[in-house]
Each structure stands twice: as C-alpha cells, then as structure tokens.
Coordinates of C-alpha atoms in Angstrom, one line a residue:
M1 CA -3.3 87.3 -20.8
R2 CA -5.0 89.5 -23.3
W3 CA -2.3 89.1 -26.0
C4 CA -3.1 85.2 -25.2
L5 CA -7.2 85.7 -25.8
V6 CA -6.5 87.3 -29.1
F7 CA -4.6 84.9 -30.2
Y8 CA -7.1 82.1 -29.5
L9 CA -10.1 84.3 -31.0
L10 CA -7.5 84.8 -34.6
T11 CA -6.4 80.8 -34.6
G12 CA -9.8 80.2 -34.0
F13 CA -8.8 77.7 -30.6
V14 CA -10.2 78.3 -27.6
N15 CA -10.0 74.9 -25.1
I16 CA -7.2 76.4 -23.6
T17 CA -6.5 73.2 -21.3
S18 CA -5.3 70.9 -24.8
W19 CA -2.1 73.6 -25.2
A20 CA -0.5 70.7 -25.3
S21 CA -1.5 69.1 -28.0
P22 CA 0.1 68.8 -31.7
D23 CA -2.6 71.2 -33.3
V24 CA -2.5 74.3 -30.4
E25 CA 1.3 73.8 -30.1
D26 CA 1.5 73.9 -34.1
D27 CA -0.7 77.1 -33.9
L28 CA 1.3 78.3 -31.6
I29 CA 4.5 78.1 -32.5
A30 CA 2.7 80.0 -36.3
S31 CA 2.8 83.1 -34.9
Q32 CA 3.1 86.1 -37.3
R33 CA 4.4 88.2 -34.7
W34 CA 7.4 85.9 -33.3
R35 CA 8.4 84.8 -37.1
E36 CA 9.1 88.1 -37.9
E37 CA 12.0 88.7 -35.7
H38 CA 13.2 85.5 -36.4
S39 CA 13.9 83.9 -39.8
P40 CA 18.0 83.0 -39.9
K41 CA 18.5 81.4 -43.1
I42 CA 20.3 78.6 -41.7
V43 CA 18.5 77.0 -38.7
R44 CA 20.8 74.4 -36.5
I45 CA 19.2 72.7 -34.1
L46 CA 20.9 71.1 -31.1
A47 CA 19.2 67.5 -29.8
I48 CA 20.6 66.1 -26.7
D49 CA 18.2 62.6 -25.5
G50 CA 17.6 61.6 -21.9
G51 CA 19.7 59.3 -20.1
G52 CA 20.1 60.3 -15.5
M53 CA 23.8 60.6 -15.3
R54 CA 24.5 59.4 -18.9
G55 CA 24.0 63.2 -20.2
L56 CA 27.3 63.1 -19.2
I57 CA 28.4 62.4 -21.7
P58 CA 27.0 64.9 -24.4
A59 CA 27.6 67.7 -21.4
R60 CA 31.2 66.3 -22.1
L61 CA 31.3 66.4 -24.7
L62 CA 29.4 69.7 -25.8
Q63 CA 32.9 71.1 -23.5
E64 CA 34.8 70.1 -26.3
V65 CA 33.0 71.7 -28.7
E66 CA 33.4 74.7 -27.0
A67 CA 37.5 74.3 -26.0
Q68 CA 37.9 73.7 -29.7
T69 CA 35.7 76.6 -31.5
G70 CA 36.5 79.2 -28.9
K71 CA 32.4 79.3 -29.3
S72 CA 29.9 79.3 -26.7
I73 CA 27.1 76.5 -28.2
L74 CA 24.8 78.6 -27.4
D75 CA 26.3 80.9 -30.8
H76 CA 26.5 77.4 -32.7
F77 CA 23.5 76.4 -32.3
D78 CA 19.3 78.2 -33.2
F79 CA 16.6 76.3 -31.5
F80 CA 17.6 73.5 -28.4
A81 CA 15.8 70.1 -27.7
G82 CA 15.7 67.5 -24.4
T83 CA 14.1 65.3 -23.0
S84 CA 15.3 64.7 -19.1
T85 CA 18.9 65.1 -18.7
G86 CA 18.4 66.1 -21.9
S87 CA 16.1 69.4 -20.9
L88 CA 18.4 70.0 -17.5
I89 CA 21.8 70.9 -20.3
S90 CA 19.8 72.4 -23.5
L91 CA 18.0 75.1 -20.3
G92 CA 21.6 75.4 -18.7
L93 CA 22.8 76.8 -22.6
T94 CA 19.6 78.8 -23.3
I95 CA 19.5 80.5 -19.2
P96 CA 20.3 84.2 -19.7
K97 CA 23.2 86.1 -16.9
E98 CA 20.8 88.1 -14.6
R99 CA 19.7 91.1 -16.9
S100 CA 23.1 90.6 -19.6
I101 CA 21.8 88.4 -23.1
Q102 CA 24.6 86.1 -22.3
P103 CA 24.5 82.7 -21.1
R104 CA 25.1 81.6 -17.7
Y105 CA 26.3 78.3 -17.6
S106 CA 29.5 76.3 -19.7
A107 CA 29.0 73.0 -20.9
A108 CA 32.0 73.2 -18.8
D109 CA 29.6 74.2 -16.2
I110 CA 27.2 71.8 -17.0
V111 CA 29.6 68.7 -16.4
D112 CA 30.9 69.9 -13.7
I113 CA 27.0 70.5 -12.0
Y114 CA 26.8 65.9 -13.1
H115 CA 30.1 65.5 -11.0
T116 CA 29.2 67.3 -8.1
Y117 CA 25.9 67.4 -7.8
G118 CA 25.0 63.3 -9.0
K119 CA 25.0 61.4 -5.9
E120 CA 22.9 63.7 -4.3
I121 CA 20.0 64.1 -7.1
F122 CA 21.2 60.2 -6.3
A123 CA 20.4 59.6 -3.8
R124 CA 18.5 57.2 -0.7
P125 CA 18.7 56.9 3.0
L126 CA 20.7 54.3 3.9
S127 CA 19.0 52.4 6.0
E128 CA 16.9 51.4 2.3
S129 CA 21.2 51.1 0.9
V130 CA 21.1 48.0 1.3
L131 CA 17.9 46.2 0.3
N132 CA 14.5 49.3 -0.6
P133 CA 11.3 47.4 -0.9
Y134 CA 10.1 51.0 -1.4
S135 CA 11.3 50.9 -4.7
V136 CA 9.3 48.1 -6.2
R137 CA 6.1 49.9 -5.1
G138 CA 7.1 52.8 -5.6
P139 CA 10.1 55.8 -6.9
K140 CA 13.8 54.6 -5.8
Y141 CA 14.3 58.5 -5.1
S142 CA 12.6 61.0 -3.3
P143 CA 12.7 64.7 -5.9
D144 CA 13.9 66.7 -3.3
N145 CA 17.1 66.9 -3.4
L146 CA 16.3 67.1 -7.8
K147 CA 14.0 70.1 -6.8
K148 CA 16.6 72.3 -4.4
I149 CA 19.6 71.5 -7.0
L150 CA 17.2 73.1 -9.4
G151 CA 16.1 75.6 -7.7
T152 CA 19.4 76.8 -7.3
Y153 CA 20.6 76.6 -10.8
F154 CA 17.5 78.0 -13.1
G155 CA 15.9 79.4 -10.5
E156 CA 12.2 81.7 -10.6
T157 CA 13.8 82.4 -14.4
P158 CA 11.0 81.7 -16.2
L159 CA 11.2 79.9 -19.2
S160 CA 10.7 82.6 -22.0
S161 CA 13.9 84.6 -20.8
A162 CA 15.7 81.4 -22.9
L163 CA 18.4 83.4 -25.1
K164 CA 17.8 80.9 -27.8
P165 CA 14.0 79.2 -28.5
V166 CA 13.9 75.6 -26.8
L167 CA 12.0 72.9 -27.0
V168 CA 11.8 70.2 -23.7
T169 CA 10.0 66.6 -23.7
S170 CA 7.5 65.9 -20.6
Y171 CA 4.2 63.2 -20.9
D172 CA 0.8 64.3 -19.0
M173 CA -0.6 60.9 -17.1
K174 CA -4.2 62.2 -16.4
T175 CA -5.0 63.2 -19.9
A176 CA -2.3 60.6 -21.9
T177 CA -0.7 63.6 -23.9
R178 CA 2.2 64.1 -25.4
I179 CA 3.6 67.4 -24.2
T180 CA 6.3 70.2 -25.1
F181 CA 6.9 73.0 -23.2
T182 CA 8.9 75.6 -25.4
S183 CA 9.9 79.8 -25.1
H184 CA 8.3 80.5 -27.7
D185 CA 4.5 79.1 -27.2
A186 CA 6.0 81.0 -23.3
A187 CA 7.4 84.1 -25.4
V188 CA 3.9 84.7 -27.1
C189 CA 1.1 83.6 -23.2
D190 CA 1.9 84.0 -20.3
E191 CA -0.4 80.9 -20.1
Y192 CA 2.6 79.1 -21.5
D193 CA 5.7 80.4 -18.8
F194 CA 6.7 78.3 -16.3
P195 CA 9.8 78.8 -14.2
M196 CA 12.5 76.9 -16.3
R197 CA 13.4 74.9 -12.7
K198 CA 9.6 74.0 -13.1
V199 CA 9.9 72.2 -16.6
A200 CA 12.8 70.9 -15.4
R201 CA 11.5 68.5 -13.3
A202 CA 8.7 67.2 -15.4
S203 CA 11.2 66.8 -18.3
S204 CA 13.5 64.3 -16.0
A205 CA 10.4 63.1 -13.8
A206 CA 12.2 58.7 -15.3
P207 CA 9.3 56.7 -14.2
A208 CA 10.3 54.1 -11.5
F209 CA 12.9 56.3 -10.1
F210 CA 11.2 60.0 -9.1
P211 CA 8.2 61.2 -8.8
P212 CA 5.6 62.6 -11.5
S213 CA 5.6 66.3 -11.0
H214 CA 2.7 67.6 -9.7
M215 CA 2.3 71.1 -12.2
K216 CA -1.0 73.3 -11.5
M217 CA -1.1 75.1 -14.4
K218 CA -2.4 78.8 -14.5
N219 CA -5.7 77.7 -15.0
R220 CA -5.4 76.4 -11.7
E221 CA -6.1 72.5 -13.9
T222 CA -3.7 69.9 -12.4
R223 CA -1.5 67.9 -14.7
I224 CA 0.9 64.7 -13.7
L225 CA 3.8 65.2 -15.8
T226 CA 6.2 62.2 -16.1
D227 CA 10.0 61.7 -18.0
G228 CA 9.5 62.7 -22.1
C229 CA 11.4 59.6 -22.2
I230 CA 8.0 58.3 -22.7
W231 CA 7.2 59.3 -26.7
A232 CA 10.4 61.5 -26.8
L233 CA 13.8 59.6 -25.6
N234 CA 15.5 61.4 -28.8
P235 CA 13.7 64.5 -28.7
A236 CA 14.9 65.5 -32.8
E237 CA 11.8 65.1 -34.1
A238 CA 9.4 66.9 -31.8
A239 CA 12.3 69.7 -32.7
Y240 CA 13.3 69.1 -36.0
R241 CA 8.6 69.1 -36.5
S242 CA 9.0 72.9 -34.1
A243 CA 11.7 74.0 -35.5
R244 CA 10.0 73.9 -39.7
K245 CA 6.6 75.7 -37.9
L246 CA 8.9 78.5 -36.4
F247 CA 10.9 78.8 -39.0
P248 CA 8.9 77.4 -43.0
D249 CA 11.1 79.4 -45.0
S250 CA 15.2 78.2 -43.2
E251 CA 16.9 75.5 -43.4
I252 CA 17.3 73.0 -40.8
Q253 CA 20.5 71.7 -39.8
V254 CA 19.8 68.8 -36.4
V255 CA 22.7 67.7 -34.7
S256 CA 21.3 65.0 -32.3
L257 CA 23.1 64.2 -29.1
G258 CA 23.3 60.9 -27.7
T259 CA 23.6 60.0 -24.4
G260 CA 25.1 56.2 -24.6
A261 CA 24.2 53.1 -26.8
R262 CA 23.5 50.5 -24.3
D263 CA 23.9 46.5 -26.2
T264 CA 20.0 45.1 -26.8
T265 CA 21.3 42.1 -28.5
L266 CA 19.1 38.9 -27.0
S267 CA 19.3 35.5 -28.1
H268 CA 16.7 33.6 -28.7
K269 CA 17.2 31.1 -26.2
V270 CA 16.7 33.8 -23.9
A271 CA 13.9 35.1 -26.1
K272 CA 11.3 32.8 -26.8
G273 CA 11.7 31.7 -23.0
M274 CA 10.1 34.9 -21.7
G275 CA 7.2 34.7 -19.6
A276 CA 5.1 37.8 -17.8
L277 CA 8.0 39.3 -16.1
G278 CA 10.6 38.6 -19.2
W279 CA 8.6 40.4 -21.5
A280 CA 7.8 43.0 -18.3
A281 CA 11.7 44.2 -18.4
Q282 CA 12.0 44.5 -22.0
L283 CA 8.8 45.6 -23.8
S284 CA 8.6 49.8 -22.7
F285 CA 13.0 49.5 -23.0
H286 CA 12.6 47.7 -26.8
T287 CA 9.3 50.5 -27.2
I288 CA 11.6 53.1 -26.5
M289 CA 15.1 52.0 -28.9
A290 CA 12.0 51.4 -31.6
Q291 CA 11.3 54.5 -31.8
M292 CA 14.6 56.1 -31.5
D293 CA 15.5 54.7 -34.9
L294 CA 12.2 55.4 -36.1
V295 CA 13.2 58.9 -35.5
D296 CA 16.8 58.5 -37.1
Q297 CA 15.5 56.9 -40.1
H298 CA 13.2 59.5 -41.0
L299 CA 15.0 62.8 -39.8
K300 CA 18.3 61.2 -42.5
E301 CA 15.9 60.9 -45.5
S302 CA 14.1 64.0 -44.5
L303 CA 17.2 66.4 -43.8
P304 CA 20.3 65.0 -46.7
G305 CA 22.3 67.9 -46.6
R306 CA 23.9 70.2 -49.2
S307 CA 28.2 70.1 -50.3
G308 CA 29.0 67.3 -48.7
V309 CA 27.9 68.8 -44.9
P310 CA 24.7 66.6 -43.9
G311 CA 21.6 68.0 -42.9
Y312 CA 21.5 65.9 -39.5
L313 CA 23.8 64.2 -37.8
R314 CA 23.6 62.4 -35.2
L315 CA 26.7 60.8 -32.7
N316 CA 26.5 58.2 -29.8
V317 CA 28.8 55.9 -28.3
G318 CA 28.8 52.1 -27.4
L319 CA 28.7 51.2 -24.0
D320 CA 29.8 48.4 -22.6
P321 CA 27.8 45.3 -20.8
G322 CA 27.2 46.3 -17.4
Q323 CA 28.8 49.9 -17.5
G324 CA 27.1 53.7 -17.1
E325 CA 23.5 52.8 -15.6
M326 CA 21.8 56.0 -15.1
D327 CA 21.8 56.1 -11.6
D328 CA 25.4 55.3 -11.0
T329 CA 27.2 57.9 -9.3
S330 CA 29.9 56.4 -8.5
D331 CA 33.5 58.2 -9.4
R332 CA 34.9 55.5 -11.2
N333 CA 31.6 55.4 -13.5
L334 CA 31.8 59.3 -13.8
A335 CA 34.7 58.4 -15.6
Y336 CA 33.7 56.0 -17.8
L337 CA 31.4 58.7 -19.4
E338 CA 33.5 61.5 -20.0
A339 CA 36.0 59.1 -21.5
K340 CA 33.1 58.0 -23.7
A341 CA 32.3 61.1 -24.6
L342 CA 36.5 62.2 -25.7
E343 CA 36.0 58.2 -27.7
I344 CA 33.3 60.6 -29.5
T345 CA 35.1 64.0 -29.9
E346 CA 37.9 61.1 -31.6
S347 CA 35.5 59.3 -34.3
K348 CA 35.2 61.0 -38.1
D349 CA 31.5 62.8 -37.1
F350 CA 32.5 64.7 -34.0
G351 CA 35.0 66.1 -36.9
I352 CA 31.8 66.4 -39.5
L353 CA 30.5 68.6 -36.6
L354 CA 32.9 70.5 -36.8
K355 CA 32.2 71.2 -40.1
M356 CA 28.6 71.9 -40.4
L357 CA 29.7 74.9 -37.5
E358 CA 31.9 76.4 -39.8
V359 CA 28.6 77.0 -42.3
S360 CA 26.8 79.8 -41.6

C-alpha cells in the first residue's frame, strides 16, 4: 500500500477510483521500476479472442504449436492478452505451479478443460430445457458452476503472480468504463491485485449468458463488470498499446488468435425490411465486427514486420452456417471445433507462425 501512495504522488494521479481509465493505466505501466527489470529485444504478444466454447479452437491450435516445437507456449511469448474465454486461456498459460516458476498448465491441459467442464459451465436445470422464459428476462445461465471451476483451476493465485505480463479485458457497466486488468499493474500496486479467478469471471460474464460480476475493489467500491467483448472481442489492440508503454525500446510482434469467423452477410432484401427487433438482433454483433476489423487494419499498418516475418499475424477460420454456437457443448460441436483448429494448422499462416517463433 505504501508503494501505491508513493507511486501516485510521483505520477500526480490521486484519483484511485478511476484506476481502470486509459490515462491511469498508461502511467501505471510506465513504472520505471518494472521496466528496468524487463527489457527484451523482441516482445512477442499472444492475444486471444472471446467466443465461449469456441475458445477450443485457439486452445487446440496452441496445443499443436507445443507439439511441433517441443516448447511450452510460455517459452514462445512475452506478453499475453485475452477477452472472455481468451482470458481463461491466457491466465491458464501464465499461472505458475505452486512454489515454482514453471507454468501450471499446458495448452493440452486447457483443451481438456473445454471437454471436461464445458457442459457444466453451460448447464441449466432440466425444468428449463424446453422453455426458459428467464432467458428472455435475464441471463441464460447461472454463474455458479463457472465460478466453481475457475476456483478449481486458479485457486487464490493473485494476478501479480503471472509468469509473464498478462492483460485481461472487462467492462464496468456502473461507470461505462473500459477495464484492463494487468499483471504488471498488480505487481507494482496491490490495489490492482485480484485473484485470477475473479479476473477471469469479470472478463467472461458474457451478456445474456451470465450475469455481470459484482467485484468489490480494495477501496470498498463495487464495480459491475461484464464481458470484455463489449469493447475488445479481439484484445490485440489493447495488448499492443499496453506492451508499447511497458517496453518502449523493444520491437513488438503480435499473434492474434480468433475463435472462428461466422458468416455475417445479409441480403439487401432482408436488410431493408429490418425493424426494431431485427436491428436489436444485428446491431451489437455488427458493431463488434466493425471494431475487430478496425483493430486488424490498424495493427497491420503499425506492425509491417521485417525480413519476411510479419509484425502482426492473425489466425482464424471460417465457420459453417449454424455451427459453433458459443454455448454448444455437444460432442459433435467439440469435434467440429477441433477439426477447424487443425484446418488452421494446415494453412500457410500456421507455417508463418512457426517461422515467427523461430526468430529470437
């Protein structure tokens, strides 16, 4: 706590309640104390999208990277970022074993979580399986199973214990504020250090699927936190900005993993006939897609790369119509998602990824 107060006096920021605003975050991660201890020549970022059960696609892809390179994902990347299901993967890859500096989970372990616990996370009582009016008035699922499983896998391990810098996105509905939890903020100030399980819960409170997370801050204020997809379904841009501040003298590379691209096209006949209900169903989805396209374009322009190695690489795969619902936990869908992940591993972009990982 003393370090927090000294830091605020040095930076001139005293409004602790606005800790998650971009300006405060920028000053926190500019901490000279942290930067002097970590200054790699190349900082390679792994950013993973949200998407519920479709997180199996990037998890399986990363399992294949580990299999083909013989190294853990932690050895390949210097900075991790995730939104929603991507936050579970990023935190899972950076949480340490007890009393160790080795990662607790491999990519294969995380793949197993989707297979073992997916049905439990997206479960609802049998009495609601045919007709569930509550899903119209409120969240489709109880968060109890999700919280239990996060507790099992993360325990009380604090965010500051992450083996590499990690950024997790969320959104505060109470103040309409973008939230970024980062392990490097947590490392320099305990006001921002929360258990990983709570951070993961805050990022994965998917609207309409799970209720928001009511997180009590250490200044006793309560935040109403929901899924980071509200502003960063693809967290690559947020990760790039944070890493740029944290490592101002390092070269930045970004690998962005999607969770499957769904067909978003609408015919003119359908679009021109949409009324209030039609737009209600389409507007948020297309807004998020437009944001993701902007992120993709900006990072391509900002990180052109060198010597045939791109500075920014986006890996994703198209999904067939009617496939890949974010809460589809059927064995058929899990097999489909794994097949889609392996489809990526046969692409030219996967070969480029392996080439990137060879460059130190």
